[in-house]
mmCIF file of C-alpha atoms in Angstrom:
data_model
loop_
_atom_site.group_PDB
_atom_site.id
_atom_site.type_symbol
_atom_site.label_atom_id
_atom_site.label_comp_id
_atom_site.label_asym_id
_atom_site.label_seq_id
_atom_site.Cartn_x
_atom_site.Cartn_y
_atom_site.Cartn_z
ATOM 1 C CA MET A 1 -146.930 -0.332 279.009
ATOM 2 C CA GLN A 2 -147.818 -3.704 280.425
ATOM 3 C CA GLN A 3 -147.132 -6.482 277.941
ATOM 4 C CA PRO A 4 -149.687 -9.288 277.431
ATOM 5 C CA SER A 5 -148.692 -12.625 278.921
ATOM 6 C CA ILE A 6 -148.504 -15.893 277.033
ATOM 7 C CA MET A 7 -150.425 -18.633 278.840
ATOM 8 C CA THR A 8 -148.726 -22.034 278.887
ATOM 9 C CA ASP A 9 -150.830 -25.043 277.959
ATOM 10 C CA VAL A 10 -150.109 -28.023 280.223
ATOM 11 C CA ASP A 11 -151.595 -31.328 281.205
ATOM 12 C CA VAL A 12 -152.022 -31.043 284.965
ATOM 13 C CA LEU A 13 -153.475 -34.432 285.716
ATOM 14 C CA SER A 14 -154.082 -37.038 283.078
ATOM 15 C CA SER A 15 -150.492 -37.992 282.282
ATOM 16 C CA ARG A 16 -149.604 -38.154 285.960
ATOM 17 C CA MET A 17 -152.624 -40.074 287.148
ATOM 18 C CA LYS A 18 -153.096 -42.533 284.301
ATOM 19 C CA SER A 19 -149.525 -43.706 284.622
ATOM 20 C CA ARG A 20 -150.311 -44.790 288.178
ATOM 21 C CA LEU A 21 -153.484 -46.687 287.436
ATOM 22 C CA HIS A 22 -152.688 -50.374 287.648
ATOM 23 C CA LEU A 23 -153.796 -53.048 285.284
ATOM 24 C CA GLN A 24 -156.868 -54.952 286.328
ATOM 25 C CA THR A 25 -156.034 -57.805 288.633
ATOM 26 C CA LYS A 26 -156.525 -61.272 287.180
ATOM 27 C CA THR A 27 -156.519 -64.853 288.340
ATOM 28 C CA ILE A 28 -153.431 -66.357 286.724
ATOM 29 C CA GLY A 29 -151.493 -69.604 286.811
ATOM 30 C CA ALA A 30 -148.740 -70.571 289.217
ATOM 31 C CA GLU A 31 -145.984 -70.125 286.632
ATOM 32 C CA ARG A 32 -147.091 -66.575 285.838
ATOM 33 C CA ILE A 33 -147.371 -65.777 289.562
ATOM 34 C CA LYS A 34 -143.789 -66.963 290.127
ATOM 35 C CA LYS A 35 -142.552 -64.845 287.253
ATOM 36 C CA ALA A 36 -144.336 -61.756 288.608
ATOM 37 C CA LYS A 37 -142.821 -62.268 292.066
ATOM 38 C CA ASP A 38 -139.322 -63.002 290.742
ATOM 39 C CA ASN A 39 -139.371 -59.861 288.604
ATOM 40 C CA ASN A 40 -140.987 -57.738 291.325
ATOM 41 C CA GLU A 41 -143.573 -56.599 288.800
ATOM 42 C CA ASP A 42 -145.804 -53.684 289.691
ATOM 43 C CA ILE A 43 -149.028 -55.670 289.430
ATOM 44 C CA ALA A 44 -151.417 -57.270 291.859
ATOM 45 C CA VAL A 45 -151.863 -61.025 291.605
ATOM 46 C CA LEU A 46 -155.179 -62.694 292.429
ATOM 47 C CA SER A 47 -154.738 -66.385 293.163
ATOM 48 C CA MET A 48 -156.431 -69.215 295.032
ATOM 49 C CA PHE A 49 -155.503 -70.976 298.240
ATOM 50 C CA LEU A 50 -154.725 -74.565 297.192
ATOM 51 C CA PRO A 51 -155.234 -77.697 299.289
ATOM 52 C CA ASN A 52 -152.333 -79.734 297.900
ATOM 53 C CA ALA A 53 -149.099 -80.438 299.731
ATOM 54 C CA SER A 54 -147.065 -78.056 297.560
ATOM 55 C CA ALA A 55 -149.041 -75.111 298.932
ATOM 56 C CA VAL A 56 -148.667 -75.961 302.624
ATOM 57 C CA GLU A 57 -145.558 -73.859 303.197
ATOM 58 C CA GLU A 58 -146.926 -70.938 301.187
ATOM 59 C CA ASN A 59 -150.205 -71.002 303.092
ATOM 60 C CA ARG A 60 -148.370 -71.200 306.387
ATOM 61 C CA ASN A 61 -146.514 -67.971 305.601
ATOM 62 C CA PHE A 62 -149.676 -66.087 304.631
ATOM 63 C CA TYR A 63 -150.725 -63.169 306.808
ATOM 64 C CA CYS A 64 -153.408 -60.687 305.748
ATOM 65 C CA GLN A 65 -152.189 -57.076 305.806
ATOM 66 C CA LEU A 66 -155.336 -55.936 307.626
ATOM 67 C CA GLY A 67 -154.177 -57.876 310.684
ATOM 68 C CA ASP A 68 -156.682 -57.493 313.511
ATOM 69 C CA TYR A 69 -159.050 -55.743 311.084
ATOM 70 C CA CYS A 70 -159.112 -58.718 308.717
ATOM 71 C CA ARG A 71 -162.603 -59.079 307.285
ATOM 72 C CA ILE A 72 -162.388 -62.850 307.489
ATOM 73 C CA GLY A 73 -161.768 -62.625 311.216
ATOM 74 C CA ASP A 74 -158.466 -64.497 311.088
ATOM 75 C CA PRO A 75 -155.523 -62.898 309.240
ATOM 76 C CA ARG A 76 -153.921 -66.328 308.874
ATOM 77 C CA ALA A 77 -156.976 -68.088 307.418
ATOM 78 C CA THR A 78 -156.117 -70.020 304.241
ATOM 79 C CA LYS A 79 -159.281 -71.948 303.410
ATOM 80 C CA ALA A 80 -158.839 -73.947 300.221
ATOM 81 C CA GLY A 81 -160.815 -72.536 297.339
ATOM 82 C CA THR A 82 -160.877 -68.967 298.637
ATOM 83 C CA LYS A 83 -158.744 -66.304 297.011
ATOM 84 C CA LYS A 84 -155.927 -64.050 298.070
ATOM 85 C CA MET A 85 -154.395 -60.907 296.632
ATOM 86 C CA GLU A 86 -150.678 -60.256 296.486
ATOM 87 C CA TYR A 87 -149.042 -56.950 295.681
ATOM 88 C CA LYS A 88 -145.288 -56.497 295.935
ATOM 89 C CA THR A 89 -144.422 -58.397 299.122
ATOM 90 C CA ARG A 90 -147.794 -57.906 300.845
ATOM 91 C CA GLN A 91 -150.815 -60.210 300.937
ATOM 92 C CA TRP A 92 -154.536 -59.899 301.634
ATOM 93 C CA HIS A 93 -157.624 -62.043 301.506
ATOM 94 C CA GLU A 94 -159.521 -61.134 298.360
ATOM 95 C CA ASN A 95 -162.193 -59.188 300.268
ATOM 96 C CA CYS A 96 -159.565 -57.515 302.464
ATOM 97 C CA PHE A 97 -157.798 -55.950 299.492
ATOM 98 C CA CYS A 98 -159.899 -52.804 299.633
ATOM 99 C CA CYS A 99 -159.754 -49.037 299.270
ATOM 100 C CA CYS A 100 -158.480 -47.405 302.466
ATOM 101 C CA VAL A 101 -161.100 -44.660 302.147
ATOM 102 C CA CYS A 102 -164.398 -46.209 301.033
ATOM 103 C CA LYS A 103 -163.468 -49.758 302.152
ATOM 104 C CA THR A 104 -164.836 -51.220 298.921
ATOM 105 C CA ALA A 105 -163.053 -54.391 297.806
ATOM 106 C CA ILE A 106 -160.876 -53.680 294.770
ATOM 107 C CA GLY A 107 -161.664 -57.016 293.133
ATOM 108 C CA THR A 108 -160.588 -56.836 289.501
ATOM 109 C CA LYS A 109 -160.821 -53.039 289.284
ATOM 110 C CA SER A 110 -157.916 -50.663 288.874
ATOM 111 C CA PHE A 111 -156.280 -49.265 291.983
ATOM 112 C CA ILE A 112 -153.602 -46.769 292.964
ATOM 113 C CA PRO A 113 -151.026 -47.338 295.726
ATOM 114 C CA ARG A 114 -149.801 -44.341 297.710
ATOM 115 C CA GLU A 115 -147.583 -44.438 300.789
ATOM 116 C CA GLN A 116 -148.448 -48.022 301.704
ATOM 117 C CA GLU A 117 -152.172 -47.411 301.239
ATOM 118 C CA ILE A 118 -154.426 -48.716 298.489
ATOM 119 C CA TYR A 119 -157.018 -46.438 296.838
ATOM 120 C CA CYS A 120 -159.732 -47.128 294.317
ATOM 121 C CA ALA A 121 -159.549 -44.747 291.356
ATOM 122 C CA GLY A 122 -162.572 -42.737 292.519
ATOM 123 C CA CYS A 123 -161.303 -42.073 296.044
ATOM 124 C CA TYR A 124 -157.800 -41.286 294.830
ATOM 125 C CA GLU A 125 -159.209 -38.733 292.428
ATOM 126 C CA GLU A 126 -161.406 -37.196 295.130
ATOM 127 C CA LYS A 127 -158.531 -36.914 297.594
ATOM 128 C CA PHE A 128 -155.483 -36.143 295.476
ATOM 129 C CA ALA A 129 -156.522 -35.085 291.990
ATOM 130 C CA THR A 130 -155.921 -31.550 290.780
ATOM 131 C CA ARG A 131 -158.940 -29.256 291.060
ATOM 132 C CA CYS A 132 -159.777 -26.194 289.025
ATOM 133 C CA ILE A 133 -159.164 -23.015 291.009
ATOM 134 C CA LYS A 134 -162.349 -21.488 289.579
ATOM 135 C CA CYS A 135 -165.015 -24.222 289.800
ATOM 136 C CA ASN A 136 -163.253 -26.554 292.291
ATOM 137 C CA LYS A 137 -164.092 -29.587 290.147
ATOM 138 C CA VAL A 138 -161.525 -32.267 289.332
ATOM 139 C CA ILE A 139 -159.456 -31.760 286.196
ATOM 140 C CA THR A 140 -159.478 -35.210 284.631
ATOM 141 C CA SER A 141 -157.894 -34.726 281.211
ATOM 142 C CA GLY A 142 -155.571 -31.813 280.896
ATOM 143 C CA GLY A 143 -156.045 -28.139 281.608
ATOM 144 C CA VAL A 144 -153.993 -24.979 281.905
ATOM 145 C CA THR A 145 -151.932 -23.334 284.604
ATOM 146 C CA TYR A 146 -151.781 -19.625 285.380
ATOM 147 C CA LYS A 147 -149.646 -18.260 288.195
ATOM 148 C CA ASN A 148 -149.011 -21.890 289.236
ATOM 149 C CA GLU A 149 -152.723 -22.569 289.699
ATOM 150 C CA PRO A 150 -154.710 -25.126 287.663
ATOM 151 C CA TRP A 151 -157.791 -24.329 285.573
ATOM 152 C CA HIS A 152 -160.082 -26.209 283.239
ATOM 153 C CA ARG A 153 -159.483 -24.835 279.757
ATOM 154 C CA GLU A 154 -163.121 -23.737 279.612
ATOM 155 C CA CYS A 155 -162.878 -22.027 283.023
ATOM 156 C CA PHE A 156 -159.859 -19.911 282.140
ATOM 157 C CA THR A 157 -161.672 -16.949 280.626
ATOM 158 C CA CYS A 158 -161.381 -13.178 280.313
ATOM 159 C CA THR A 159 -162.618 -11.461 283.461
ATOM 160 C CA HIS A 160 -164.622 -8.950 281.413
ATOM 161 C CA CYS A 161 -166.058 -10.743 278.331
ATOM 162 C CA ASN A 162 -165.658 -14.409 279.383
ATOM 163 C CA ILE A 163 -164.027 -15.459 276.117
ATOM 164 C CA THR A 164 -161.712 -18.448 276.611
ATOM 165 C CA LEU A 165 -158.055 -17.514 276.979
ATOM 166 C CA ALA A 166 -156.601 -20.992 276.403
ATOM 167 C CA GLY A 167 -153.875 -20.632 273.796
ATOM 168 C CA GLN A 168 -154.543 -16.884 273.385
ATOM 169 C CA ARG A 169 -152.551 -13.780 274.258
ATOM 170 C CA PHE A 170 -153.743 -12.197 277.458
ATOM 171 C CA THR A 171 -152.584 -9.957 280.253
ATOM 172 C CA SER A 172 -153.660 -9.327 283.820
ATOM 173 C CA ARG A 173 -154.609 -6.523 286.151
ATOM 174 C CA ASP A 174 -155.062 -6.927 289.906
ATOM 175 C CA GLU A 175 -154.284 -10.643 289.465
ATOM 176 C CA LYS A 176 -157.238 -11.087 287.076
ATOM 177 C CA PRO A 177 -156.751 -12.236 283.461
ATOM 178 C CA TYR A 178 -158.074 -10.193 280.534
ATOM 179 C CA CYS A 179 -158.022 -10.817 276.804
ATOM 180 C CA ALA A 180 -155.912 -8.283 274.915
ATOM 181 C CA GLU A 181 -158.954 -6.558 273.446
ATOM 182 C CA CYS A 182 -160.728 -6.021 276.772
ATOM 183 C CA PHE A 183 -157.527 -4.957 278.488
ATOM 184 C CA GLY A 184 -156.976 -2.349 275.802
ATOM 185 C CA GLU A 185 -160.529 -1.034 275.996
ATOM 186 C CA LEU A 186 -160.609 -0.925 279.778
ATOM 187 C CA PHE A 187 -157.115 0.053 280.885
ATOM 188 C CA ALA A 188 -154.705 0.964 278.072
ATOM 189 C CA LYS A 189 -153.590 4.478 277.123
ATOM 190 C CA ARG A 190 -155.337 5.837 274.024
ATOM 191 C CA CYS A 191 -153.741 7.280 270.957
ATOM 192 C CA THR A 192 -154.251 11.054 270.674
ATOM 193 C CA ALA A 193 -154.703 10.761 266.904
ATOM 194 C CA CYS A 194 -156.946 7.700 266.357
ATOM 195 C CA VAL A 195 -158.303 7.337 269.924
ATOM 196 C CA LYS A 196 -157.745 3.572 269.785
ATOM 197 C CA PRO A 197 -156.044 1.825 272.725
ATOM 198 C CA ILE A 198 -152.277 1.384 272.728
ATOM 199 C CA THR A 199 -151.951 -2.185 273.968
ATOM 200 C CA GLY A 200 -148.307 -2.981 273.338
ATOM 201 C CA ILE A 201 -149.308 -6.316 271.748
ATOM 202 C CA GLY A 202 -146.602 -7.820 269.587
ATOM 203 C CA GLY A 203 -144.103 -5.168 270.648
ATOM 204 C CA THR A 204 -146.193 -2.268 269.307
ATOM 205 C CA ARG A 205 -144.170 0.943 269.514
ATOM 206 C CA PHE A 206 -145.627 4.231 270.660
ATOM 207 C CA ILE A 207 -144.574 7.797 271.381
ATOM 208 C CA SER A 208 -145.372 9.808 274.481
ATOM 209 C CA PHE A 209 -145.057 13.557 274.921
ATOM 210 C CA GLU A 210 -146.165 15.226 278.103
ATOM 211 C CA ASP A 211 -149.586 13.663 278.801
ATOM 212 C CA ARG A 212 -150.287 12.601 275.214
ATOM 213 C CA HIS A 213 -149.564 9.308 273.445
ATOM 214 C CA TRP A 214 -149.533 8.156 269.816
ATOM 215 C CA HIS A 215 -149.207 4.888 267.959
ATOM 216 C CA HIS A 216 -145.940 4.814 266.063
ATOM 217 C CA ASP A 217 -147.822 5.092 262.745
ATOM 218 C CA CYS A 218 -150.120 7.845 264.019
ATOM 219 C CA PHE A 219 -147.334 10.214 265.025
ATOM 220 C CA VAL A 220 -147.503 12.386 261.891
ATOM 221 C CA CYS A 221 -147.628 16.074 260.987
ATOM 222 C CA ALA A 222 -151.203 17.371 261.158
ATOM 223 C CA SER A 223 -150.653 19.300 257.935
ATOM 224 C CA CYS A 224 -148.528 17.241 255.512
ATOM 225 C CA LYS A 225 -149.011 13.853 257.208
ATOM 226 C CA ALA A 226 -145.269 13.116 257.144
ATOM 227 C CA SER A 227 -144.041 10.818 259.905
ATOM 228 C CA LEU A 228 -142.474 12.665 262.808
ATOM 229 C CA VAL A 229 -140.890 9.585 264.368
ATOM 230 C CA GLY A 230 -137.272 10.442 265.112
ATOM 231 C CA ARG A 231 -137.723 14.030 263.934
ATOM 232 C CA GLY A 232 -138.211 17.355 265.623
ATOM 233 C CA PHE A 233 -141.762 18.685 265.837
ATOM 234 C CA ILE A 234 -143.727 21.709 266.984
ATOM 235 C CA THR A 235 -146.920 21.587 269.034
ATOM 236 C CA ASP A 236 -149.787 23.754 267.878
ATOM 237 C CA GLY A 237 -152.598 23.372 270.375
ATOM 238 C CA PRO A 238 -153.883 19.788 269.952
ATOM 239 C CA ASP A 239 -151.836 19.331 266.741
ATOM 240 C CA ILE A 240 -148.224 18.442 266.091
ATOM 241 C CA LEU A 241 -146.424 19.885 263.070
ATOM 242 C CA CYS A 242 -143.174 19.220 261.286
ATOM 243 C CA PRO A 243 -140.769 22.191 261.310
ATOM 244 C CA ASP A 244 -141.488 23.050 257.662
ATOM 245 C CA CYS A 245 -145.270 23.179 258.120
ATOM 246 C CA ALA A 246 -144.874 25.136 261.344
ATOM 247 C CA LYS A 247 -142.787 27.765 259.501
ATOM 248 C CA GLN A 248 -145.365 28.028 256.714
ATOM 249 C CA LYS A 249 -148.115 28.538 259.259
ATOM 250 C CA LEU A 250 -146.219 31.411 260.854
ATOM 251 C CA MET A 251 -145.625 33.174 257.530
#
């Protein structure tokens, strides 16, 4: 008898993705910028090109990461009053710090770095986020996995009656999930006595003899109703009898 499976409830996206969303970039003071750089903080720093003498060396070392594709036209341009973005050890002009897919400037929005590329949240989700195997839509806040494939909780339903299976006992046939009730009605053996399905749920015990099957509690003498579990019995056509009742019938 096939035993129902227990579906594991997991968060397939939200905890992984949200942890990679970066804080909004902000224009901050020189002291805070120095602290961020010294501590190699995982934040992007938006600052301004300054005209004073103290910024000459810093401006001289600036080079926009877009290089020949710099939107300003000159990757070394450091016009006073314009802004630059710094992330880790890399630098961009403010308008050059953009999503590698849609090319929209990140500005003060959240972004996600991946393998040296910068993505806006929308494009990252579209390209890398987990999608439901049933509806192919992005799973944005949790979900369930079955056979290592992700599903929305509301999409993971019984193949026959469409009731949600999230957190419920279920089993499968031909790689398709079924609730315990539908599986029993459609595929399970049926008890010879009560004609109800024998599902095996919760370790249900049953008895088989030749091509007949009984629930543990239904395996009783047809005459005196005594349990025949673990005892000898006699078949009498469709009935089963305990030895005592069988003797009385023959007398």
